[in-house]
Structures are given as structure tokens and as C-alpha cells.
PDB file of C-alpha atoms in Angstrom:
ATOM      1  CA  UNK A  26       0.000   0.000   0.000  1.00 64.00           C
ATOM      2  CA  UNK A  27       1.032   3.209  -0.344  1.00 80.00           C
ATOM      3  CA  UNK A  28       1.961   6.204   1.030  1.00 90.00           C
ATOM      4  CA  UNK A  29      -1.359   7.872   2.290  1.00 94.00           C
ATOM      5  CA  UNK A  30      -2.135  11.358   3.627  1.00 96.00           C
ATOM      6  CA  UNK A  31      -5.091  12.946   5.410  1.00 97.00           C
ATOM      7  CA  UNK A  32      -6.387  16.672   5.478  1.00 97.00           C
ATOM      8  CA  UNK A  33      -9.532  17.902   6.706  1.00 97.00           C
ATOM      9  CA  UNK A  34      -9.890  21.875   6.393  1.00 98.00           C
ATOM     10  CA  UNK A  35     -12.882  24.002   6.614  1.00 97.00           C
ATOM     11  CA  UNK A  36     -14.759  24.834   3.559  1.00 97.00           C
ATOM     12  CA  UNK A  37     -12.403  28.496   3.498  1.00 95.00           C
ATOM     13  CA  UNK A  38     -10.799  29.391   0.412  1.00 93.00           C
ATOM     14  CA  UNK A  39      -7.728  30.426   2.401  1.00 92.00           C
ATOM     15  CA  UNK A  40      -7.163  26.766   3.134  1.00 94.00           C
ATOM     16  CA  UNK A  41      -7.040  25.368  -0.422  1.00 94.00           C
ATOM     17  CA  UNK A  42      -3.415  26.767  -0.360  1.00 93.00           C
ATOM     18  CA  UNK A  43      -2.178  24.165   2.004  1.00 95.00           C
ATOM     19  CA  UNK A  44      -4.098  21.276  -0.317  1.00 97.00           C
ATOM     20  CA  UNK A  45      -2.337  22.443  -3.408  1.00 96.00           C
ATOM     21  CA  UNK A  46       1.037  22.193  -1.864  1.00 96.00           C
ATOM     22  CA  UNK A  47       0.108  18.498  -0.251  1.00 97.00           C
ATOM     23  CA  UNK A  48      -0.808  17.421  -4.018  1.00 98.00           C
ATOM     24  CA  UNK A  49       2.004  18.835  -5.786  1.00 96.00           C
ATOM     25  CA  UNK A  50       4.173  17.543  -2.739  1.00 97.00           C
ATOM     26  CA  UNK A  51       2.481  13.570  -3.060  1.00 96.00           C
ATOM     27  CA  UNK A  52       2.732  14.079  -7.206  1.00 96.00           C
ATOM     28  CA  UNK A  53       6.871  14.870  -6.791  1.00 95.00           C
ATOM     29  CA  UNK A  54       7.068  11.661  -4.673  1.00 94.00           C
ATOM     30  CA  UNK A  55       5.369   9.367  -6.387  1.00 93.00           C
ATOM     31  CA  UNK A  56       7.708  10.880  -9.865  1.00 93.00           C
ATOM     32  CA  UNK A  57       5.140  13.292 -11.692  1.00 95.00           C
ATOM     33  CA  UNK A  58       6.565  16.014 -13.388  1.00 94.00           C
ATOM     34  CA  UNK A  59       5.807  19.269 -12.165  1.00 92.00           C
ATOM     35  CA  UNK A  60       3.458  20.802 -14.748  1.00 92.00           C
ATOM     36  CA  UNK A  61       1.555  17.175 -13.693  1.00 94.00           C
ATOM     37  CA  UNK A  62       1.773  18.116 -10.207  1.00 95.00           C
ATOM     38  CA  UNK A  63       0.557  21.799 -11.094  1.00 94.00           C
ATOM     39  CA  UNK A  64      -2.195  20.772 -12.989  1.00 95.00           C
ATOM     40  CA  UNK A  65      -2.840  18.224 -10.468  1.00 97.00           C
ATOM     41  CA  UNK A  66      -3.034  20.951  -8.066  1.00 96.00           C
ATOM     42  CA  UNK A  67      -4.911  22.478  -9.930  1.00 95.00           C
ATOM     43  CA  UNK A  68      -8.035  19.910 -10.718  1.00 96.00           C
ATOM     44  CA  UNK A  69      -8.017  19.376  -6.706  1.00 97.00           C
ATOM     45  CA  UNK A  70      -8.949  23.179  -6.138  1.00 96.00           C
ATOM     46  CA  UNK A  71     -11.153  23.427  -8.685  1.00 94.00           C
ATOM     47  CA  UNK A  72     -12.959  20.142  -6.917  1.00 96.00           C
ATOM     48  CA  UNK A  73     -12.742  21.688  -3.581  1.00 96.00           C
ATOM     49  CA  UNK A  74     -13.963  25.389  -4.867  1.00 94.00           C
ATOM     50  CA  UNK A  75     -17.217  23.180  -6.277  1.00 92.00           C
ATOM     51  CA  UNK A  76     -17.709  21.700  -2.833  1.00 95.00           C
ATOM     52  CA  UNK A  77     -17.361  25.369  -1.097  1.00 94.00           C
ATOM     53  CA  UNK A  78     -19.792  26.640  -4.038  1.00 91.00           C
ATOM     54  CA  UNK A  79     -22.006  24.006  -4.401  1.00 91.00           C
ATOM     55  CA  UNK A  80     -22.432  21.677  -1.945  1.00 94.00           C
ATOM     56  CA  UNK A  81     -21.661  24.193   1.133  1.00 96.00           C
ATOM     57  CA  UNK A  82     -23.396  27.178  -0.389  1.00 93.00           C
ATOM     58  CA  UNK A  83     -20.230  29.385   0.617  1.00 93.00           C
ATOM     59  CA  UNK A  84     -20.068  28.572   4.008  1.00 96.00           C
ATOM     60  CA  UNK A  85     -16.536  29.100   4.938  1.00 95.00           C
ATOM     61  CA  UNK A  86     -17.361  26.634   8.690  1.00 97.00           C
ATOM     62  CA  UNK A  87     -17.988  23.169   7.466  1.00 97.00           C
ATOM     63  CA  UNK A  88     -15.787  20.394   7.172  1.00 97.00           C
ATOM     64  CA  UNK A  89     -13.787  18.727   3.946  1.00 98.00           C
ATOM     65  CA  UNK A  90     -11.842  15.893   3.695  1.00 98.00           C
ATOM     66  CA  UNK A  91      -9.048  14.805   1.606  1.00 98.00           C
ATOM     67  CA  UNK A  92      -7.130  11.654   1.324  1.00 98.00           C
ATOM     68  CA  UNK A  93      -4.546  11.510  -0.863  1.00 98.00           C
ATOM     69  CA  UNK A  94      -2.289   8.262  -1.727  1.00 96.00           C
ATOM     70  CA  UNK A  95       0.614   7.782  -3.403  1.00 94.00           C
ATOM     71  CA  UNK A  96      -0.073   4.641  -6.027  1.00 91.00           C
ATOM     72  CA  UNK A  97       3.677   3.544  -5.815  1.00 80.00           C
ATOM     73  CA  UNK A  98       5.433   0.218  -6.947  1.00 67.00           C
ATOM     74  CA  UNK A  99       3.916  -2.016  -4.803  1.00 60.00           C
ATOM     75  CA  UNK A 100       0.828  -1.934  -6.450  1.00 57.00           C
ATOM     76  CA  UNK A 101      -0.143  -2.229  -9.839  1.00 68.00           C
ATOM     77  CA  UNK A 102       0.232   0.851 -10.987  1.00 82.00           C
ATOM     78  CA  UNK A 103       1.940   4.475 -10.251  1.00 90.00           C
ATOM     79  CA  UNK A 104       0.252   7.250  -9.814  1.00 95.00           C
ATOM     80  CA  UNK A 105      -1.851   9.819  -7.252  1.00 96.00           C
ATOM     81  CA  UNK A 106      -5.581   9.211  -5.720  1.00 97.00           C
ATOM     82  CA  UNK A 107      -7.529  11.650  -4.311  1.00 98.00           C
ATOM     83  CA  UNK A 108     -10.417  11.243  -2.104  1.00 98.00           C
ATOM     84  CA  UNK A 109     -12.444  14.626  -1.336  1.00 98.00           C
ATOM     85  CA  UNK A 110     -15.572  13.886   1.454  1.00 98.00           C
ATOM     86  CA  UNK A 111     -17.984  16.961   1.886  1.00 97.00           C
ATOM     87  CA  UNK A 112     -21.491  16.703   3.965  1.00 97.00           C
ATOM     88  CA  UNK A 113     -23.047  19.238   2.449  1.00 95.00           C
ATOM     89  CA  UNK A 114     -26.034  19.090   0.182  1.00 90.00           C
ATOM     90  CA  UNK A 115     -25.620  15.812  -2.057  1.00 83.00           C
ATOM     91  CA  UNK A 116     -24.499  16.951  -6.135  1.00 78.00           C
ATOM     92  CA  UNK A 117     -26.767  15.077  -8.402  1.00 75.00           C
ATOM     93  CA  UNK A 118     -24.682  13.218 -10.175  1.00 72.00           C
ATOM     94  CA  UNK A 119     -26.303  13.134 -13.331  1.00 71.00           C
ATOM     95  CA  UNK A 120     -26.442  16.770 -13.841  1.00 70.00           C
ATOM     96  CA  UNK A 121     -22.472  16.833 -13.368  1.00 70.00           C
ATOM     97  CA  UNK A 122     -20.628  18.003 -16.619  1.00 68.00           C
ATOM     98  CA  UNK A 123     -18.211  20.432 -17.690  1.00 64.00           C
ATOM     99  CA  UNK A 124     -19.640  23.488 -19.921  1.00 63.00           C
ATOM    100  CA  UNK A 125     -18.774  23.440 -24.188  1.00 63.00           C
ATOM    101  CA  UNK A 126     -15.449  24.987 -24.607  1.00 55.00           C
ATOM    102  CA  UNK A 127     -16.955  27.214 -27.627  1.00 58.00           C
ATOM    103  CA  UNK A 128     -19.436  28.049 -24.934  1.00 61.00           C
ATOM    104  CA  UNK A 129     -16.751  31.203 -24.220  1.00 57.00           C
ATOM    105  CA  UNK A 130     -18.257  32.662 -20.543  1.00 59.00           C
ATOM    106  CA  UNK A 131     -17.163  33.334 -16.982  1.00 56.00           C
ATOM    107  CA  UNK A 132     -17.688  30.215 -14.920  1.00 60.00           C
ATOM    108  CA  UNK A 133     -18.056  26.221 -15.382  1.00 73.00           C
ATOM    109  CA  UNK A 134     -14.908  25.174 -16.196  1.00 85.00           C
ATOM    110  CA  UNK A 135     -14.474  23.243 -12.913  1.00 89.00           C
ATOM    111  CA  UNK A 136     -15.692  19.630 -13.897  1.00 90.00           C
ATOM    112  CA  UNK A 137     -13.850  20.339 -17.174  1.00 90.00           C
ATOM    113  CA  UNK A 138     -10.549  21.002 -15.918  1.00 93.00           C
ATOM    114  CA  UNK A 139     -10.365  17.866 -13.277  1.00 95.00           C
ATOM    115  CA  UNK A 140     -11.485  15.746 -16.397  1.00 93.00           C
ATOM    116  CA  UNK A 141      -9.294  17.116 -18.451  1.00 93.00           C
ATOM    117  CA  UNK A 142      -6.139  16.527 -15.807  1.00 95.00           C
ATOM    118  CA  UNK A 143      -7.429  13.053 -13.765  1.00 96.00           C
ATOM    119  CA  UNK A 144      -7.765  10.044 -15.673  1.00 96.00           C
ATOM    120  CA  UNK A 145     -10.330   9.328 -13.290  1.00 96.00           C
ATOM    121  CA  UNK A 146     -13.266  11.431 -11.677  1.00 95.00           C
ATOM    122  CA  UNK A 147     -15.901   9.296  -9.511  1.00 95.00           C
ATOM    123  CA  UNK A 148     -18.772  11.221  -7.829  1.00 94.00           C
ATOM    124  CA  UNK A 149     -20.842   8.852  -4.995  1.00 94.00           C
ATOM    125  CA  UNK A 150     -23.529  10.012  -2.842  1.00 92.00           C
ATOM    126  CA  UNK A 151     -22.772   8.185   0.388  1.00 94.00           C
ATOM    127  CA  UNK A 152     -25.757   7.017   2.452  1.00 93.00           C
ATOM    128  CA  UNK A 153     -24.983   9.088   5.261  1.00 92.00           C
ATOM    129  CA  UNK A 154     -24.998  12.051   2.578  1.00 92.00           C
ATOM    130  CA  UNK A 155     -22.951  14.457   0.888  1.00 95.00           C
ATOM    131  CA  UNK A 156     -20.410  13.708  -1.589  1.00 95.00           C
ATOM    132  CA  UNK A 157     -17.334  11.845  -2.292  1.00 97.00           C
ATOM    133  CA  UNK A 158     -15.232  12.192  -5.457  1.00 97.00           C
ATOM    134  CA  UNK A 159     -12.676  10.263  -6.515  1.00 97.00           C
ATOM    135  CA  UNK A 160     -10.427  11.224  -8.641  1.00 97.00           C
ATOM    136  CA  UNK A 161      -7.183   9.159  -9.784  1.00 96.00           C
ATOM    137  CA  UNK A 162      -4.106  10.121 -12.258  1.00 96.00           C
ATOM    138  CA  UNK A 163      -1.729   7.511 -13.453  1.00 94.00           C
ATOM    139  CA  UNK A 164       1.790   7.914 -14.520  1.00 90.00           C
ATOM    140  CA  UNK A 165       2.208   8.383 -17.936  1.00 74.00           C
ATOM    141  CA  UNK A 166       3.828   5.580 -20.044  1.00 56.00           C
ATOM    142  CA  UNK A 167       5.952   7.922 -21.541  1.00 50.00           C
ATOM    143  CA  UNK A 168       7.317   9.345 -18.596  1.00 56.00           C
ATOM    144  CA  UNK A 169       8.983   6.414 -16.824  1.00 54.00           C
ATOM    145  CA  UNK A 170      10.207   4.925 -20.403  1.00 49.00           C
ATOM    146  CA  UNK A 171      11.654   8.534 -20.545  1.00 54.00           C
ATOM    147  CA  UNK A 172      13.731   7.958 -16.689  1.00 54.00           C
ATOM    148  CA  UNK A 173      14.397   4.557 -17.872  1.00 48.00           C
ATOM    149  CA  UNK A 174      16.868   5.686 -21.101  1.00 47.00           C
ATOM    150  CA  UNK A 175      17.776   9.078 -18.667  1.00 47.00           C
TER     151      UNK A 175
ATOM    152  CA  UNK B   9       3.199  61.538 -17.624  1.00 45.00           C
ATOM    153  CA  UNK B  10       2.075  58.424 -16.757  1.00 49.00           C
ATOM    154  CA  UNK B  11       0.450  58.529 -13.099  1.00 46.00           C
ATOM    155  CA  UNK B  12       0.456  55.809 -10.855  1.00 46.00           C
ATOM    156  CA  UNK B  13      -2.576  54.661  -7.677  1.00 45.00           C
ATOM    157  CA  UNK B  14      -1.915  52.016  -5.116  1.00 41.00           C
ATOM    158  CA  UNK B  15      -5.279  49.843  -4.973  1.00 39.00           C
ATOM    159  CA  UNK B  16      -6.537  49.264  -1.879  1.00 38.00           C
ATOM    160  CA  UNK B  17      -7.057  45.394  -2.637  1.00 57.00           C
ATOM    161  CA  UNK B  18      -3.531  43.592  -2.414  1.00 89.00           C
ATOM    162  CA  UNK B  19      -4.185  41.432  -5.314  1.00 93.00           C
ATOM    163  CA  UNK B  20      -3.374  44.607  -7.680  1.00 93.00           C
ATOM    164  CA  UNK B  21      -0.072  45.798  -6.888  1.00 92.00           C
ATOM    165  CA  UNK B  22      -0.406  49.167  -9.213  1.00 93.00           C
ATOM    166  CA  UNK B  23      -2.318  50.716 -11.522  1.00 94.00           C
ATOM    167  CA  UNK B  24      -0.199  52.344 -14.162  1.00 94.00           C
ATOM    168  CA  UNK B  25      -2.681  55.193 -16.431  1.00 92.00           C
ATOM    169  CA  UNK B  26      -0.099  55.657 -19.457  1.00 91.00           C
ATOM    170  CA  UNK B  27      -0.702  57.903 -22.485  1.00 87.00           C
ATOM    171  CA  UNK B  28      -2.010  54.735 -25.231  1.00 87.00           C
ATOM    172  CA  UNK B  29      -3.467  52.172 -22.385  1.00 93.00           C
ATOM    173  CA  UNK B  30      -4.038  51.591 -18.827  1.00 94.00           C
ATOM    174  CA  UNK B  31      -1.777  49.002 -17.322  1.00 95.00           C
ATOM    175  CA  UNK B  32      -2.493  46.628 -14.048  1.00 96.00           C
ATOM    176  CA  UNK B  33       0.057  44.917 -12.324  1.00 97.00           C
ATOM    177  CA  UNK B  34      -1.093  42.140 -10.108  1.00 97.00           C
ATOM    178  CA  UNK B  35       0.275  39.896  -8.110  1.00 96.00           C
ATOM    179  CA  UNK B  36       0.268  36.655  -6.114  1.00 94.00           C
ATOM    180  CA  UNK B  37      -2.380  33.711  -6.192  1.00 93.00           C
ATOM    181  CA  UNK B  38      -5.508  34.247  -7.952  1.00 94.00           C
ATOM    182  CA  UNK B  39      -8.147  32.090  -7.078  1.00 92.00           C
ATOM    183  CA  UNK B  40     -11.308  31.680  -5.218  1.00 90.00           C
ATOM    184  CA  UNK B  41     -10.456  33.768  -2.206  1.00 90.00           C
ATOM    185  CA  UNK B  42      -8.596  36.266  -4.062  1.00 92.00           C
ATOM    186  CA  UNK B  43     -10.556  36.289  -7.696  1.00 92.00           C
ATOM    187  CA  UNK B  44     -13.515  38.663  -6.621  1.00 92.00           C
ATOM    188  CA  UNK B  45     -10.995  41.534  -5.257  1.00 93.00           C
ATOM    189  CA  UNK B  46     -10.006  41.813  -9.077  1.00 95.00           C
ATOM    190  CA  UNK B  47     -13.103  41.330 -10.428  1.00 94.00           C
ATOM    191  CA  UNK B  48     -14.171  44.204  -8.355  1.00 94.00           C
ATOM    192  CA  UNK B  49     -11.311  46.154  -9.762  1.00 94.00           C
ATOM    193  CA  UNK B  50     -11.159  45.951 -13.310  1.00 95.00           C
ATOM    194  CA  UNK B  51     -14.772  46.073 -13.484  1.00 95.00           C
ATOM    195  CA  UNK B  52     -14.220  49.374 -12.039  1.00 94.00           C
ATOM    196  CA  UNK B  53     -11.536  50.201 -14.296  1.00 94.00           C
ATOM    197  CA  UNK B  54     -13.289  49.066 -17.237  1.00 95.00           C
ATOM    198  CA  UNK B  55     -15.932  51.588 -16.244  1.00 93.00           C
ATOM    199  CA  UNK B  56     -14.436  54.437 -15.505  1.00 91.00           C
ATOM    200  CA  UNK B  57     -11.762  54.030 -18.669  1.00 83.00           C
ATOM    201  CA  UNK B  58     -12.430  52.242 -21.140  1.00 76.00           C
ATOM    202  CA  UNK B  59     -10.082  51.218 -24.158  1.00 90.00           C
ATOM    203  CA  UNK B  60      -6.936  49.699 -23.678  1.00 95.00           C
ATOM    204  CA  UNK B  61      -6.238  47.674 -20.242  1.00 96.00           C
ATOM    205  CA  UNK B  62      -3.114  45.509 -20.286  1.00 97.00           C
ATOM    206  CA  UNK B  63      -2.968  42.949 -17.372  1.00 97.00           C
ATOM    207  CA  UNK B  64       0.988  42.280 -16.050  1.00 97.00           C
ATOM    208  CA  UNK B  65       0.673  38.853 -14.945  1.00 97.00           C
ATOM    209  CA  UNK B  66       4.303  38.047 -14.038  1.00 97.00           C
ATOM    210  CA  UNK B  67       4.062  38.433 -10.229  1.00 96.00           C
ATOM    211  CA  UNK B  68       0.412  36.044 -10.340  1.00 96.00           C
ATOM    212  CA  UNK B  69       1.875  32.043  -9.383  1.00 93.00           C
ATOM    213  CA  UNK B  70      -1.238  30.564  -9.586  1.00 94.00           C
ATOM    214  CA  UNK B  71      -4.899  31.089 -11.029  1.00 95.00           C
ATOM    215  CA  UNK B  72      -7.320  28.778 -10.932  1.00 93.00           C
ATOM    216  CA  UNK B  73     -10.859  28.697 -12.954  1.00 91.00           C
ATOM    217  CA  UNK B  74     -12.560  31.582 -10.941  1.00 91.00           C
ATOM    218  CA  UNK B  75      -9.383  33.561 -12.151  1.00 93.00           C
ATOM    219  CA  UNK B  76      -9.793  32.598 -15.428  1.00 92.00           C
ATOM    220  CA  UNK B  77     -13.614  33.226 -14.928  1.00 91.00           C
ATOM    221  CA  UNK B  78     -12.708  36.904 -13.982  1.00 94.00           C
ATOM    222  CA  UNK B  79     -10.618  37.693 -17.224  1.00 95.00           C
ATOM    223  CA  UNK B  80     -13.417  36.214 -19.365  1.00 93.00           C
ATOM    224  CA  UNK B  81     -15.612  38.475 -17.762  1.00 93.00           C
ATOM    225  CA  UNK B  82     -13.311  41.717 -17.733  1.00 95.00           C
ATOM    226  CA  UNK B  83     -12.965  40.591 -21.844  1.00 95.00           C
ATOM    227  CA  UNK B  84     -16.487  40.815 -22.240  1.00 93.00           C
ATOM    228  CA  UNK B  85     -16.841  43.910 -20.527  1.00 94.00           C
ATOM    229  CA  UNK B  86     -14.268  45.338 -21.833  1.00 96.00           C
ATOM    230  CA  UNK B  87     -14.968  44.161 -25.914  1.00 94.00           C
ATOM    231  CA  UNK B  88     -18.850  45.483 -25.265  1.00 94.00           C
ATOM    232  CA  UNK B  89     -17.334  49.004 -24.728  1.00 94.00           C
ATOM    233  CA  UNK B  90     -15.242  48.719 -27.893  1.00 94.00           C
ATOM    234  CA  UNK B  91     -11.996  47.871 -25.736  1.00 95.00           C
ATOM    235  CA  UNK B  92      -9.251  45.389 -25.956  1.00 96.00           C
ATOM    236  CA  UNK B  93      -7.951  43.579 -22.823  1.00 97.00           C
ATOM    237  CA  UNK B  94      -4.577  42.274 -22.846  1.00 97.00           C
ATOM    238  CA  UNK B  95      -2.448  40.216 -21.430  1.00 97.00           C
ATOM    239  CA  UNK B  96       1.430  39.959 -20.636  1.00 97.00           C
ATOM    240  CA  UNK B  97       4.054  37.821 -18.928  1.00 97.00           C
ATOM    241  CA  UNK B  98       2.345  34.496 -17.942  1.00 96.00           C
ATOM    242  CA  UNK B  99       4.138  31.817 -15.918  1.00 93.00           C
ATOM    243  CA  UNK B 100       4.142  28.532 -17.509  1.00 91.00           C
ATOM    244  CA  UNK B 101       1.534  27.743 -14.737  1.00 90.00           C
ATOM    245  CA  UNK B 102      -0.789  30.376 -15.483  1.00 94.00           C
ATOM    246  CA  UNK B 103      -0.191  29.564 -18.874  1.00 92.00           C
ATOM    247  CA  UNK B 104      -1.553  25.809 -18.399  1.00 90.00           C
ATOM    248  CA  UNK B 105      -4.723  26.957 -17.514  1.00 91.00           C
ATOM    249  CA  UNK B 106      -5.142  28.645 -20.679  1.00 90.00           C
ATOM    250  CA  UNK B 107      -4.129  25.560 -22.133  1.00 89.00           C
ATOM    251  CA  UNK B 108      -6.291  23.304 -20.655  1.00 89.00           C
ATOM    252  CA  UNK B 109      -9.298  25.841 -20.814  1.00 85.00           C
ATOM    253  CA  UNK B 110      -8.642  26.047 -24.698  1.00 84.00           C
ATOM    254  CA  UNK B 111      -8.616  29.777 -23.712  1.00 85.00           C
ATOM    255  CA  UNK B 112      -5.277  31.042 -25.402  1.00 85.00           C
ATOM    256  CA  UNK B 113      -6.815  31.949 -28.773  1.00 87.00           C
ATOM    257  CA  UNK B 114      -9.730  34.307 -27.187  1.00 91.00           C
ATOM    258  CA  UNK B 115      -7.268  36.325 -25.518  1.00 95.00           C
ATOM    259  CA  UNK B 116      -4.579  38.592 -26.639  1.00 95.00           C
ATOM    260  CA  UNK B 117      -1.078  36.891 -24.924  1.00 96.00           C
ATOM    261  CA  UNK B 118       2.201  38.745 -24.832  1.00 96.00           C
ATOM    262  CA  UNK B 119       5.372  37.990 -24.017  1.00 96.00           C
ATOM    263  CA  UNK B 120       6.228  41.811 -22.288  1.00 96.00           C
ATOM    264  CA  UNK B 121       4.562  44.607 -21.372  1.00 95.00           C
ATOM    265  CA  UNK B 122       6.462  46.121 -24.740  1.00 93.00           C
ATOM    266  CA  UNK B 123       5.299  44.280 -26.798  1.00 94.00           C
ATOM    267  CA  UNK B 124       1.356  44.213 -25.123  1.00 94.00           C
ATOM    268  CA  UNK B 125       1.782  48.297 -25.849  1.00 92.00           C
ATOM    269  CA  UNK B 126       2.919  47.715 -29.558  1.00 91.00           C
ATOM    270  CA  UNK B 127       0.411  45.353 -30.089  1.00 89.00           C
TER     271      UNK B 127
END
């Protein structure tokens, strides 16, 4: 198993600062490159701005949680998980997708961006409500031939 | 003479009014806590002269969508009143953004302030 990390913060924009560094800190580890680990960084905030937004309604009191792991060598493959708990009011999942790029306006890029970055984005409604997205992003092919021949 | 205002929101470091443009510098993280500060700004800006408003964004290490949400806006604004809104020194991280938003070609990106005035 790997390494694993836990952060819960309140739902404060001020505290997404100290997430982004965890990612980007858990994506050099594991042996992402850092514009991975930026835009890593990156689809995590825009995640945990949709849960301050969205599920929280702004409230900067309430409680997040974040898990993140560090897919190493021991398991199948490498790569970074992230697991983001809110108990706000549940998303409906179905309604969940990014905006049309030619659709050029402020706003609902979110969903698009941690697509765009994860390789994998899970929304489940737990039964004891809220949210919990999963989102997963494996090491490129390309990138460990690349160390290999280094 | 160009004449220069401290804001009184820390996100924009100086507002420069020069003879062909207006010209923001701003600086540090922009990003849900910090985006509605500038929004705020060049709204105001935008307003009160419009026409040519070039953004410095070499001091700004990290944006995020409601960033990018606040320049698409301050574009708008800005084209509706016959203006252009342009941008200058992005960080490879801001820059990513752009990228992954599919955003580069709606804006006007520079690589200095130079060449944003020549432009």
C-alpha cells in the first residue's frame, strides 16, 4: 500500500493553499513532473472550490476531507488518488458536466478542468450524505520509459 | 506623464494610467479567495476608462478557474465598450490553464509589457 495522507480543512478558500502544496508535494514523490503536479493541483482546487460553491453554499465553517495516496510500486500501478468527502447538500450526479469549450463565458470550467487533468473522476452520494469524489491520475507511459533511457 | 494609484485590494499591486493604455500589475495567487478583489477592480476600471487595459501577470503564481472566470468576464466587458484587454508575462503555470481551458486563442497573450503596448 502506499503512502497515504489525510487533510480535513474548513470549507475556506484560504485553506485550499495548504491542499495544493500536499498534491504537488504527493505528485513529486510518487515521480510526476511538475506541470503534472501543477495541474494536479490544480483539478483538486477546482474540486474543492465546487464543494465550497455548491455543496456548502459558501459557508466558509464546514468540514472537507481529503485523502490523498501515493499509487507507488507495490501496487499495480503508479500514480496519485484523491479522495475529497464533503457533507453538504448531495451533487446530483447526473447533472455533473463540464460546460462546451466554444461556450466562451465566466464560470463552469471546474468539472472540465479535473477531467481534463485526472484520468479518473468518480462522484458517490454516500448514504450518510454528501459527496465523495474520486479522482485518480496515473503515470504516464511515456514518462517512466523517458527515466528509464535518462 | 504616466500617473500611478496604489489599490486598496492587495491582489493589484499598481495601476499604471499611461498615455495609449491603462496598465495593471497584479500579483500573487488568484483564485477563489482572491478572484472577486479583481473582479471588483477591473470592473471598475473598465468603467471608468475604457479602451486599452493591459494585465501584467508576471508576479500572479497561480490562477485557478474563478481567475480565469474573472478575465473572461473583464474581456467581455471590456470588448462590449469597444476595448481590448490584454495580457502579458504568464508563468508557464498560469499559462496551463489557458491551455487546458482552450482559452489562449480568445485572448490577446504577450510575451512583455512592450510588446502588449505595440500590439
Amino acid at each position: 500500500m502506499g503512502r497515504r495522507e489525510n487533510l480535513s480543512i474548513h470549507s475556506d478558500p484560504v485553506e485550499l493553499r495548504q491542499v495544493r502544496s500536499a498534491i504537488e508535494a504527493g505528485g513529486t514523490r510518487v515521480g510526476f513532473n511538475k506541470k503534472d503536479c501543477h495541474a494536479m493541483a490544480l483539478a483538486v482546487d477546482e474540486a474543492l472550490a465546487n464543494v465550497i460553491k455548491h455543496a456548502y453554499g459558501g459557508a466558509a465553517d464546514k468540514k472537507i476531507e481529503i485523502e490523498i495516496e501515493e499509487l507507488n510500486e507495490e501496487v499495480k500501478e503508479q500514480g496519485l488518488k484523491v479522495s475529497i468527502r464533503d457533507f453538504g447538500k448531495a451533487v446530483e450526479i447526473s447533472k455533473i458536466k463540464g460546460r462546451k469549450l466554444t461556450d466562451i463565458r465566466p464560470g463552469g470550467l471546474g468539472v472540465h478542468i479535473m477531467r481534463k487533468v485526472m484520468d479518473k473522476v468518480v462522484f458517490e452520494c454516500p448514504p450518510s450524505g454528501g459527496t465523495l469524489l474520486r479522482m485518480v491520475k496515473y503515470r504516464r507511459n511515456e514518462q517512466k520509459r523517458k527515466e528509464t533511457t535518462d | 506623464m504616466p500617473t500611478a494609484d496604489r489599490s486598496s485590494s492587495d491582489i493589484v499591486k499598481q495601476v499604471r494610467h499611461l498615455s495609449e493604455a491603462v496598465a495593471v500589475d497584479i500579483s500573487g495567487d488568484v483564485d477563489l479567495q482572491r478572484s472577486p478583489a479583481l473582479r471588483k477592480t477591473l470592473a471598475k476600471l473598465i468603467e471608468e476608462t475604457p479602451g486599452r487595459l493591459i494585465l501584467n501577470l508576471k508576479e500572479v503564481g497561480y490562477m485557478d478557474s474563478s481567475g480565469v472566470a474573472t478575465l473572461v468576464e473583464a474581456l467581455q466587458r471590456i470588448q462590449r465598450k469597444q476595448g481590448r484587454l490584454l495580457l502579458h508575462s504568464l508563468n508557464p503555470r498560469v499559462q496551463s490553464i489557458f491551455e487546458i481551458a482552450r482559452l489562449e486563442s480568445i485572448f490577446e497573450i504577450y510575451p512583455s509589457e512592450d510588446e502588449a503596448l505595440r500590439a
